XYZ file of C-alpha atoms in Angstrom:
716
model
C 3.537 -17.534 16.844
C -0.240 -17.598 16.488
C -1.950 -20.764 17.637
C -5.006 -22.310 16.059
C -7.711 -22.589 18.665
C -9.271 -26.036 18.711
C -7.176 -27.353 15.798
C -5.407 -30.723 16.210
C -1.621 -30.791 16.136
C -0.341 -30.663 12.571
C 1.858 -33.586 11.559
C 2.749 -32.382 8.036
C 3.988 -29.115 6.561
C 0.568 -27.458 6.548
C -0.090 -25.365 9.616
C 3.571 -24.880 10.490
C 4.861 -21.322 10.800
C 7.414 -20.634 8.078
C 9.239 -17.440 7.205
C 8.858 -16.377 3.599
C 11.042 -18.083 1.035
C 11.957 -14.698 -0.461
C 12.116 -12.909 2.887
C 15.901 -12.587 3.071
C 16.077 -11.254 -0.489
C 13.498 -8.592 0.325
C 15.095 -7.315 3.528
C 18.601 -7.320 2.000
C 17.565 -5.596 -1.233
C 18.356 -8.576 -3.445
C 14.725 -8.952 -4.546
C 14.140 -7.197 -7.857
C 10.931 -5.288 -8.436
C 9.765 -4.120 -11.855
C 11.565 -0.796 -11.617
C 14.830 -2.497 -10.625
C 15.372 -4.870 -13.551
C 18.068 -3.609 -15.966
C 17.688 -3.954 -19.719
C 19.938 -2.814 -22.571
C 18.790 0.378 -24.341
C 16.069 0.911 -21.748
C 14.085 4.131 -22.272
C 11.822 5.744 -19.697
C 8.263 6.982 -20.145
C 6.534 9.582 -17.980
C 2.756 9.943 -18.032
C 1.171 13.356 -18.418
C -2.261 13.552 -16.797
C -5.023 16.060 -17.504
C -5.342 19.153 -15.330
C -9.033 19.685 -16.090
C -11.962 17.602 -14.878
C -13.925 17.578 -18.108
C -13.366 18.717 -21.665
C -11.242 18.040 -24.712
C -7.585 18.319 -25.629
C -7.345 21.185 -28.104
C -3.626 20.881 -28.818
C -0.335 19.532 -27.466
C 2.838 21.640 -27.850
C 5.166 18.796 -28.743
C 8.065 20.507 -30.551
C 9.640 22.378 -27.598
C 9.685 19.160 -25.567
C 11.162 17.065 -28.385
C 14.056 19.521 -28.481
C 14.926 18.885 -24.839
C 17.945 16.697 -23.976
C 17.331 12.960 -24.181
C 13.701 13.139 -25.282
C 12.835 10.402 -27.774
C 9.084 10.715 -28.338
C 5.844 12.244 -27.131
C 2.806 10.025 -27.597
C -0.662 11.601 -27.519
C -4.051 11.179 -29.162
C -2.870 12.346 -32.598
C 0.067 9.957 -33.041
C -0.335 6.999 -30.665
C -0.887 3.480 -32.057
C -4.543 2.502 -32.312
C -5.772 -0.206 -29.943
C -8.851 -2.401 -29.543
C -11.169 -1.758 -26.598
C -14.087 -3.864 -27.847
C -13.665 -7.009 -25.752
C -14.805 -8.636 -22.514
C -12.420 -10.129 -19.961
C -12.981 -12.129 -16.769
C -13.610 -8.774 -15.049
C -16.096 -7.578 -17.669
C -15.795 -4.743 -20.164
C -12.471 -2.872 -19.996
C -12.162 0.537 -18.402
C -11.646 3.055 -21.261
C -8.649 4.504 -19.392
C -6.732 1.499 -20.771
C -7.249 2.861 -24.289
C -4.736 5.618 -23.653
C -4.296 8.436 -26.174
C -7.081 7.185 -28.443
C -9.097 10.416 -28.642
C -9.160 13.969 -27.356
C -11.841 13.387 -24.710
C -11.047 14.146 -21.028
C -13.648 12.644 -18.627
C -11.916 13.521 -15.325
C -8.872 15.210 -13.823
C -5.927 12.829 -13.976
C -6.880 11.246 -17.311
C -3.729 10.265 -19.304
C -3.235 12.714 -22.186
C 0.394 12.056 -23.187
C 3.519 9.989 -22.561
C 6.969 11.560 -22.770
C 9.775 9.067 -23.445
C 13.427 9.867 -22.835
C 16.787 8.189 -22.311
C 16.736 8.780 -18.564
C 13.833 9.025 -16.087
C 14.973 12.480 -14.944
C 14.854 13.722 -18.524
C 11.420 12.210 -19.081
C 10.084 13.803 -15.903
C 11.442 17.254 -16.684
C 10.091 17.109 -20.224
C 6.679 15.869 -19.042
C 6.458 18.752 -16.582
C 7.306 21.191 -19.390
C 4.772 19.773 -21.860
C 1.995 22.282 -22.512
C -1.463 20.860 -23.184
C -4.328 23.156 -24.175
C -7.890 22.160 -23.266
C -11.417 23.165 -24.156
C -12.839 22.947 -20.656
C -16.440 21.966 -19.902
C -18.516 22.217 -16.691
C -18.011 19.277 -14.341
C -19.748 17.690 -11.369
C -17.772 15.718 -8.770
C -20.137 16.080 -5.813
C -21.467 12.889 -4.292
C -24.211 12.902 -1.665
C -26.975 10.695 -0.327
C -30.125 10.733 -2.403
C -28.424 12.054 -5.533
C -31.175 12.550 -8.142
C -29.141 10.834 -10.866
C -28.514 7.624 -8.917
C -29.693 4.500 -10.722
C -29.923 0.765 -10.121
C -27.334 -1.033 -12.267
C -28.102 -4.143 -14.261
C -27.064 -7.569 -13.039
C -23.391 -8.300 -13.654
C -20.935 -11.205 -13.163
C -20.598 -9.925 -9.599
C -24.277 -10.450 -8.806
C -27.566 -8.589 -8.705
C -27.670 -5.063 -7.322
C -30.984 -5.747 -5.573
C -31.980 -8.858 -3.620
C -35.002 -9.183 -1.370
C -37.579 -11.426 0.249
C -40.708 -10.674 2.260
C -42.436 -7.354 3.016
C -39.914 -5.096 4.763
C -42.364 -2.287 5.516
C -44.919 -4.626 7.090
C -42.300 -6.316 9.258
C -40.852 -2.978 10.390
C -44.350 -1.866 11.397
C -44.784 -5.070 13.415
C -41.407 -4.755 15.169
C -41.005 -3.921 18.851
C -37.674 -2.195 18.210
C -36.601 -0.326 15.085
C -33.305 1.222 14.052
C -33.307 3.619 11.092
C -29.899 5.221 10.616
C -27.775 6.686 7.843
C -24.030 6.144 7.525
C -21.360 7.496 5.206
C -17.847 6.467 4.295
C -15.474 8.713 2.312
C -13.404 8.134 -0.791
C -10.453 5.930 0.214
C -7.263 4.994 -1.640
C -4.962 1.984 -1.750
C -1.356 3.013 -2.176
C 0.847 -0.099 -2.240
C 4.459 0.442 -1.205
C 5.675 -0.282 -4.744
C 4.142 2.153 -7.267
C 2.565 0.793 -10.426
C 5.292 0.057 -12.961
C 5.685 -1.784 -16.260
C 8.492 -2.427 -18.742
C 7.673 -3.566 -22.277
C 9.834 -4.739 -25.168
C 9.586 -6.951 -28.236
C 11.523 -10.214 -28.445
C 11.106 -11.458 -31.969
C 7.365 -11.436 -32.482
C 6.469 -11.615 -28.804
C 5.565 -8.720 -26.541
C 7.452 -9.149 -23.263
C 6.157 -7.239 -20.230
C 7.827 -7.013 -16.824
C 5.100 -5.776 -14.578
C 3.895 -5.197 -11.034
C 0.503 -6.899 -11.005
C -1.818 -9.267 -9.159
C -2.136 -11.795 -11.965
C 0.017 -12.303 -15.058
C -2.644 -14.372 -16.813
C -5.180 -11.556 -16.512
C -2.729 -8.888 -17.711
C -1.381 -10.973 -20.607
C -4.871 -11.879 -21.782
C -6.058 -8.265 -21.755
C -2.920 -6.903 -23.439
C -3.373 -9.471 -26.203
C -6.923 -8.196 -26.699
C -5.948 -4.526 -26.539
C -3.139 -4.894 -29.099
C -4.979 -7.519 -31.224
C -2.279 -10.125 -30.686
C -2.401 -13.880 -30.476
C -2.495 -14.807 -26.751
C 0.748 -16.755 -27.168
C 2.451 -13.592 -28.422
C 2.291 -11.861 -25.028
C 4.333 -12.865 -22.010
C 3.961 -11.093 -18.659
C 6.266 -11.644 -15.673
C 6.023 -10.256 -12.142
C 8.989 -11.509 -10.153
C 8.204 -9.503 -7.012
C 5.231 -7.246 -6.302
C 5.228 -4.705 -3.497
C 1.547 -4.791 -2.640
C -1.631 -4.540 -4.675
C -4.810 -4.463 -2.534
C -7.005 -4.723 -5.651
C -5.386 -1.921 -7.671
C -2.781 -3.840 -9.671
C -4.693 -5.268 -12.588
C -4.377 -3.780 -16.097
C -3.519 -0.088 -15.872
C -2.281 2.658 -18.246
C 1.330 1.813 -17.343
C 1.359 -1.503 -19.232
C -0.490 -0.153 -22.271
C 1.580 3.025 -22.536
C 4.849 1.109 -22.141
C 3.833 -1.357 -24.859
C 2.806 1.482 -27.183
C 6.129 3.268 -26.748
C 8.123 0.052 -27.134
C 6.288 -0.559 -30.414
C 6.985 2.944 -31.702
C 10.648 3.087 -30.624
C 11.484 -0.609 -31.042
C 13.364 -0.664 -27.749
C 12.429 -1.429 -24.134
C 10.393 1.261 -22.376
C 9.611 1.492 -18.669
C 6.711 3.507 -17.214
C 6.469 4.067 -13.470
C 3.671 6.061 -11.835
C 4.328 8.722 -9.248
C 2.524 8.603 -5.925
C 0.342 11.557 -6.934
C -0.573 9.921 -10.250
C -1.743 6.843 -8.378
C -4.495 8.909 -6.760
C -6.287 9.233 -10.107
C -5.146 6.478 -12.464
C -5.330 3.195 -10.492
C -8.809 3.274 -8.937
C -9.937 3.732 -5.331
C -12.821 2.927 -2.985
C -15.958 4.884 -3.797
C -17.551 6.967 -1.066
C -20.809 5.467 0.159
C -24.053 6.720 1.621
C -25.913 3.907 3.360
C -29.233 3.614 5.118
C -29.857 0.647 7.388
C -33.236 -0.199 8.888
C -33.554 -3.058 11.338
C -36.717 -4.256 13.006
C -36.739 -6.789 15.848
C -39.145 -8.556 18.175
C -38.992 -8.004 21.911
C -36.521 -10.886 22.176
C -34.193 -9.293 19.603
C -34.953 -11.567 16.677
C -35.011 -9.732 13.366
C -38.247 -9.260 11.530
C -36.750 -6.905 8.919
C -33.320 -6.071 7.530
C -33.162 -3.264 4.981
C -29.735 -2.091 3.767
C -29.580 0.458 0.946
C -26.282 1.721 -0.431
C -25.374 4.490 -2.851
C -21.932 4.914 -4.427
C -20.346 6.661 -7.388
C -18.615 5.753 -10.621
C -17.092 7.611 -13.547
C -18.949 8.710 -16.664
C -16.948 6.292 -18.832
C -17.003 3.015 -16.882
C -19.313 1.440 -14.320
C -17.914 0.073 -11.075
C -20.154 -0.608 -8.082
C -19.040 -0.684 -4.451
C -21.424 -3.462 -3.369
C -21.709 -2.441 0.268
C -25.232 -3.768 0.796
C -24.200 -7.325 -0.087
C -22.635 -8.027 3.315
C -26.053 -8.395 4.973
C -27.135 -11.082 2.533
C -25.191 -13.737 4.424
C -24.759 -12.316 7.935
C -28.193 -12.275 9.577
C -31.537 -13.944 9.108
C -34.794 -11.962 9.012
C -38.385 -12.563 7.966
C -38.084 -9.753 5.412
C -34.790 -8.888 3.775
C -33.921 -6.129 1.306
C -30.468 -5.074 0.110
C -29.708 -2.755 -2.792
C -26.796 -0.889 -4.370
C -27.323 2.208 -6.476
C -24.719 4.238 -8.331
C -24.341 7.762 -9.731
C -22.088 8.802 -12.609
C -19.832 11.795 -11.929
C -16.807 13.424 -13.541
C -14.374 11.442 -11.407
C -11.930 8.560 -12.014
C -13.389 5.064 -12.010
C -13.301 3.313 -8.620
C -12.109 -0.270 -8.375
C -11.643 -3.181 -6.000
C -9.979 -2.167 -2.736
C -9.224 -4.531 0.143
C -12.545 -5.914 1.350
C -14.519 -4.358 -1.540
C -18.150 -3.877 -0.537
C -17.864 -5.709 2.757
C -15.475 -3.198 4.387
C -17.720 -0.095 4.102
C -20.893 -2.182 4.204
C -19.949 -3.815 7.498
C -19.367 -0.401 9.047
C -22.999 0.531 8.468
C -24.588 -2.846 9.227
C -22.518 -3.656 12.313
C -22.979 -0.180 13.790
C -26.726 -0.490 13.205
C -26.674 -3.838 15.016
C -24.968 -2.165 17.950
C -27.707 0.455 18.000
C -30.334 -2.276 17.944
C -28.626 -4.079 20.830
C -28.790 -0.857 22.861
C -32.502 -0.424 22.120
C -33.308 -4.048 22.898
C -31.210 -4.064 26.065
C -29.413 -7.172 24.789
C -25.681 -7.752 24.749
C -24.301 -7.100 21.212
C -22.828 -10.580 20.953
C -25.989 -12.269 22.206
C -28.072 -10.273 19.705
C -25.927 -11.529 16.864
C -26.091 -15.106 18.090
C -29.883 -14.942 18.214
C -29.929 -13.923 14.567
C -27.508 -16.533 13.247
C -28.860 -18.135 10.056
C -28.575 -21.858 9.397
C -28.704 -21.257 5.630
C -28.103 -18.299 3.351
C -30.792 -15.769 4.370
C -31.430 -14.782 0.750
C -30.034 -17.660 -1.311
C -31.334 -20.478 0.887
C -28.111 -22.338 0.147
C -26.269 -24.252 2.870
C -23.035 -22.835 4.251
C -19.905 -24.778 3.379
C -18.956 -24.133 7.000
C -19.845 -21.353 9.408
C -18.105 -21.272 12.750
C -18.898 -17.652 13.613
C -20.373 -18.372 17.047
C -17.073 -19.965 18.055
C -15.377 -16.698 17.016
C -17.734 -14.759 19.318
C -17.114 -17.113 22.221
C -13.343 -17.256 21.890
C -13.075 -13.522 21.263
C -15.273 -12.651 24.231
C -13.237 -14.911 26.487
C -9.880 -13.509 25.446
C -11.006 -9.886 25.324
C -12.686 -9.989 28.729
C -16.102 -9.112 27.329
C -17.975 -10.598 30.297
C -16.619 -7.838 32.555
C -17.959 -5.075 30.312
C -20.554 -2.707 31.779
C -22.957 -2.002 28.886
C -23.608 1.577 30.035
C -21.667 4.224 28.081
C -19.162 6.391 29.915
C -18.679 4.198 32.964
C -14.895 4.054 32.564
C -12.714 7.129 32.709
C -9.028 7.891 33.226
C -8.531 11.623 33.724
C -9.517 13.344 30.491
C -9.850 9.991 28.676
C -13.194 8.226 28.313
C -12.792 4.497 27.736
C -15.027 2.135 25.816
C -15.135 -1.263 24.158
C -16.991 -2.442 21.095
C -17.287 -5.406 18.768
C -18.498 -6.284 15.304
C -18.856 -9.344 13.109
C -17.019 -9.915 9.839
C -17.437 -11.964 6.696
C -15.898 -12.149 3.246
C -16.811 -14.503 0.438
C -14.533 -17.459 -0.257
C -14.209 -17.939 -3.977
C -11.980 -20.029 -6.196
C -10.827 -19.671 -9.786
C -9.433 -22.136 -12.314
C -5.661 -22.623 -12.416
C -3.131 -24.956 -13.949
C -0.064 -26.324 -12.200
C 2.886 -28.572 -12.885
C 4.873 -30.436 -10.218
C 8.146 -32.121 -11.147
C 10.091 -34.734 -9.200
C 13.709 -33.916 -10.031
C 16.478 -36.492 -10.318
C 18.346 -34.940 -7.373
C 15.477 -35.655 -4.975
C 13.985 -32.157 -4.994
C 10.644 -31.032 -6.397
C 9.709 -28.049 -8.565
C 6.259 -26.483 -8.579
C 5.348 -24.287 -11.550
C 2.173 -22.238 -11.334
C 1.250 -18.760 -12.509
C 0.509 -17.426 -9.037
C 1.209 -13.872 -7.892
C 2.961 -13.103 -4.622
C 1.948 -9.539 -3.803
C 3.503 -9.647 -0.362
C 1.184 -12.266 1.103
C 3.694 -15.112 1.230
C 2.149 -17.020 -1.673
C 5.430 -18.718 -2.632
C 5.770 -20.101 0.876
C 2.145 -21.240 1.094
C 2.428 -23.088 -2.221
C 5.639 -24.778 -1.059
C 3.932 -25.924 2.141
C 0.938 -27.343 0.260
C 3.227 -29.269 -2.085
C 5.505 -30.492 0.719
C 2.537 -31.645 2.762
C 1.127 -33.657 -0.139
C 4.508 -35.124 -1.029
C 5.367 -35.833 2.631
C 8.740 -34.093 2.289
C 10.485 -31.208 4.002
C 9.504 -27.827 2.441
C 13.219 -27.133 1.887
C 13.105 -29.725 -0.896
C 10.415 -27.808 -2.813
C 11.257 -25.052 -5.313
C 8.440 -22.758 -6.436
C 8.356 -20.943 -9.792
C 5.540 -18.397 -10.160
C 4.408 -15.106 -11.750
C 4.994 -15.862 -15.429
C 2.122 -16.083 -17.899
C 4.159 -18.634 -19.888
C 3.541 -21.114 -17.058
C -0.097 -21.440 -18.108
C -3.382 -19.955 -16.885
C -3.527 -19.099 -13.203
C -5.946 -17.254 -10.950
C -5.043 -13.704 -9.960
C -4.356 -12.668 -6.372
C -7.620 -10.986 -5.481
C -10.897 -11.507 -3.698
C -9.119 -13.719 -1.149
C -9.090 -16.390 -3.879
C -5.406 -16.642 -4.738
C -3.973 -19.153 -2.288
C -7.096 -21.294 -2.388
C -7.114 -21.447 -6.196
C -3.388 -22.216 -6.519
C -3.342 -24.723 -3.666
C -6.215 -26.626 -5.277
C -4.279 -27.002 -8.544
C -1.048 -27.909 -6.763
C -2.783 -30.490 -4.556
C -4.242 -32.294 -7.578
C -0.915 -32.329 -9.410
C 0.888 -33.546 -6.292
C -1.576 -36.412 -5.838
C -0.997 -37.578 -9.399
C 2.770 -37.271 -9.038
C 2.746 -39.235 -5.807
C 0.826 -42.056 -7.496
C 3.316 -42.177 -10.367
C 6.285 -42.200 -7.993
C 4.694 -45.051 -6.042
C 5.127 -47.263 -9.116
C 8.861 -47.180 -8.455
C 11.759 -46.840 -10.845
C 14.494 -44.254 -11.311
C 13.719 -40.632 -12.020
C 15.135 -39.628 -15.442
C 17.364 -36.524 -15.812
C 14.434 -34.430 -17.041
C 12.364 -35.479 -14.031
C 8.808 -36.750 -13.795
C 6.087 -34.105 -14.136
C 2.415 -34.225 -13.250
C 0.068 -31.453 -14.404
C -3.368 -30.291 -13.352
C -6.138 -28.022 -14.562
C -8.920 -27.262 -12.101
C -11.351 -25.743 -14.614
C -13.699 -28.730 -14.735
C -13.666 -29.548 -11.025
C -14.397 -25.947 -10.082
C -17.231 -25.719 -12.605
C -18.796 -28.810 -11.036
C -18.505 -27.474 -7.474
C -21.867 -27.636 -5.680
C -23.613 -24.379 -4.912
C -23.097 -23.244 -1.320
C -22.554 -20.092 0.667
C -18.785 -20.014 1.087
C -17.358 -17.346 3.356
C -14.699 -16.606 5.923
C -16.085 -15.144 9.156
C -14.757 -13.300 12.152
C -15.419 -11.308 15.304
C -13.627 -7.989 15.869
C -13.093 -6.452 19.333
C -11.695 -2.995 20.110
C -10.959 -0.833 23.131
C -10.628 2.932 22.638
C -9.808 6.006 24.674
C -11.412 9.335 23.740
C -9.828 12.619 24.856
C -12.685 14.925 25.878
C -10.439 18.005 25.540
C -8.986 17.422 22.074
C -11.438 14.957 20.513
C -8.624 12.525 19.786
C -9.545 8.843 19.587
C -6.874 6.295 20.359
C -7.311 2.580 19.852
C -5.709 0.845 22.815
C -6.090 -2.766 21.762
C -7.773 -4.902 19.126
C -8.520 -8.590 18.900
C -9.829 -10.478 15.906
C -10.882 -14.126 15.998
C -11.571 -15.616 12.582
C -13.067 -18.722 11.001
C -11.175 -18.662 7.741
C -10.678 -22.240 6.652
C -7.525 -24.237 7.115
C -4.542 -22.028 7.878
C -1.622 -22.995 5.658
C 1.047 -20.816 7.278
C 0.196 -19.295 10.688
C 2.974 -16.725 10.420
C 1.921 -15.139 7.131
C -1.805 -15.651 7.805
C -1.522 -13.676 11.020
C 0.330 -10.946 9.101
C -2.563 -10.717 6.664
C -5.225 -10.572 9.358
C -3.366 -8.056 11.506
C -2.659 -5.947 8.413
C -6.363 -5.832 7.617
C -7.222 -4.862 11.182
C -4.659 -2.045 11.168
C -6.178 -0.834 7.909
C -9.495 -0.840 9.768
C -7.979 1.583 12.293
C -7.031 3.845 9.373
C -10.518 3.526 7.933
C -12.184 4.380 11.241
C -10.026 7.309 12.310
C -7.902 8.662 9.454
C -8.580 7.892 5.808
C -10.476 10.487 3.810
C -9.738 11.742 0.294
C -11.302 15.149 -0.299
C -12.225 16.496 -3.719
C -12.168 20.175 -4.589
C -15.482 20.959 -6.231
C -14.006 23.864 -8.189
C -11.166 21.971 -9.867
C -12.561 18.443 -9.675
C -9.262 17.172 -8.325
C -8.037 16.030 -4.939
C -6.922 18.206 -2.085
C -3.516 16.807 -1.108
C -3.204 13.735 -3.372
C -0.149 12.325 -1.635
C 0.774 10.451 1.525
C 1.274 13.702 3.412
C -2.239 14.972 2.768
C -3.948 11.585 2.845
C -3.760 10.375 6.443
C -3.439 6.761 7.507
C -2.411 4.921 10.637
C 1.285 5.177 11.437
C 3.240 3.045 13.904
C 2.321 5.360 16.780
C -1.371 4.800 16.032
C -1.182 1.013 16.165
C -1.597 -0.547 19.610
C -1.661 -4.197 20.585
C -3.347 -5.956 17.666
C -3.944 -9.686 18.000
C -5.371 -12.071 15.436
C -6.189 -15.731 15.898
C -8.605 -18.280 14.519
C -10.841 -21.217 15.254
C -11.031 -24.487 13.352
C -13.118 -24.014 10.197
C -11.911 -25.983 7.144
C -13.984 -25.995 3.980
C -14.897 -29.677 3.436
C -15.268 -29.165 -0.318
C -11.731 -27.838 -0.741
C -8.912 -30.423 -1.083
C -6.778 -28.416 1.347
C -9.653 -26.922 3.373
C -8.688 -23.306 2.559
C -11.077 -20.330 2.570
C -8.996 -17.136 2.601
C -7.623 -14.519 5.003
C -6.553 -11.615 2.798
C -9.602 -9.411 3.238
C -11.753 -10.567 6.140
C -9.342 -8.834 8.559
C -10.483 -5.338 7.541
C -14.195 -6.199 7.565
C -15.931 -5.091 10.752
C -12.802 -3.442 12.175
C -14.016 0.141 11.673
C -17.435 -0.759 13.100
C -15.886 -2.288 16.230
C -13.947 0.944 16.793
C -16.998 3.141 16.156
C -19.060 1.030 18.553
C -16.312 1.387 21.155
C -16.373 5.175 20.713
C -20.105 5.138 21.453
C -19.485 3.025 24.548
C -16.884 5.557 25.683
C -18.871 8.737 24.988
C -22.538 7.843 24.585
C -22.537 9.459 21.117
C -22.962 7.570 17.847
C -20.586 8.439 15.035
C -22.132 7.328 11.771
C -19.753 9.129 9.425
C -16.157 8.057 8.836
C -13.502 8.963 9.670
C -14.133 9.782 13.338
C -11.991 12.927 13.300
C -11.255 14.981 16.428
C -13.392 17.867 15.144
C -16.363 15.532 14.747
C -15.873 14.188 18.255
C -15.711 17.700 19.701
C -18.699 18.976 17.743
C -20.762 15.950 18.780
C -19.720 16.221 22.428
C -20.593 13.456 24.861
C -24.003 12.234 25.860
C -23.042 11.886 29.528
C -23.949 13.650 32.743
C -21.689 16.547 33.778
C -18.222 15.113 34.384
C -19.208 11.752 32.940
C -19.874 8.445 34.657
C -17.094 7.460 37.013
C -15.530 10.946 37.072
């Protein structure tokens, strides 16, 4: 069990380690995911994706496929129901990929061009593989590189301005005693949750019912109502169990295609993506090309911070990987400039992926800080401490809380940082060079409006109803603990009902905002219920229910910089003969608000850190310039950390509640991956004396770079 450093003993349910409420069902197979739920007369749809990167569909040979056993329909651009794509949701304008089969245009390889529906999934798959689609192919461009001539600065969006600055960066760089000017790249990366994207749609009277694997039923129901021009009350979306999301499970072609087919056939239709289809139709993390310039005085205090990022998007929808934004809250400087630019290519649209922006951005910024520490001759932790801001460096807003220095101190103590020799290559074991590195982490702590209902039942139990989404994070358990703590009862007496849009509006599970948003609504409802129960009297058979809506209180929240923070530490061994890099141990100490459930919180943080190992050493999706598609779009060709690659990984935290939050929560879902890759890259430099500024740090890159050490290396 993880302990909370510096936190007083917890007397209520909050802060106690609890196994997941649904844990037994999941490990025994009793938990039902979207693809497991039986329905009478269920038909199965199979998506057909384009095999060209740009062009138009000339024709679809439907008749031979319709004659195959079990085939019920083939939907494509000439016969599919028309939908509405002229709307704006909480995430902005919809990605045109949601308007499946609306025209003959193909903007990238993997664009949905047809849906084959059959009685059985095997029949649908065979028919889909036999469907012949003819294309008029056009020249395409999928090549991303730094300084692309077509890169542009996007307009301001709900996610913030692409450019923020203060002061004269060039003048401050010229006046600096030490300057770092380095370029970094990260590759295209993919989130592949264990459960593939799946949706089942059917009509019940006049209501569209959707069983779906998503990160927020309110979001999906609202968008489906817009797409199909339905009254919002005519769409119900349920997500009983979700096997991971990581930012990818919002509205996707699965829900729209299933609803289309259910409308045409007037029977339930299920659409499940294959693993290969997920590499083109659910989004991914854009590759980045970043330039970081840092200028510091002789004492290591920053005069200038300049972080410029370039990323890509599709030709049909704009998504920006905001990697430069991480520096806007991390370090103070006299002059500050951060910018994100984007280039349109004939590729699928990227999307949010765990730690969006901050994960790749921290790799560049935190590696640059390590380079600056080397030039200044200052310990990397001390350099960061000297550049701690007391307010938002760009916004000027106060921090809700910022206990990052405590993360440095506790992490350094537990990792044994004081014993580290700063010289590279001092430690060696046979053919292995050993090194240690660290990096800082941050991720914004947002909150969204939610409604909740809490009922005191006549039998002495309590029922919480809230449209939350448990995507494997333990949300059900966290909500139960929040309610039990407020009601001063054992969590066993609390029943939690979630993941149903009929429960009322609820925040989606994303941006590390889920638990905080739901807990806020539950806490308010619990307080009201407790006051009503204090009046005394018997509880009627239908119970006593208190409801909450946090829309107004969240709108009135004062403006502050709200973020979770952390310090990542890594030790690596580098094989000088093969170029292999092995992470031997990692430690992350975080300041992430009040920890509701130490058991599941630690799982989230450790999971993010392990993903950071993948990011640093393995993950890299490669596009074939000739075809425009991926090389090896599956989990055999796309490498990620396996059990053998994961060493001792420890995560812990320091006391850091948000005083403006009724529960004190910030969020732990994404901060664990931020800074992890940089800590590993900095450790590789400490081991070899060579900087690796391009991820992943593959063996061939290690061998080609060599080591910057005397013959035999220090300590040979």
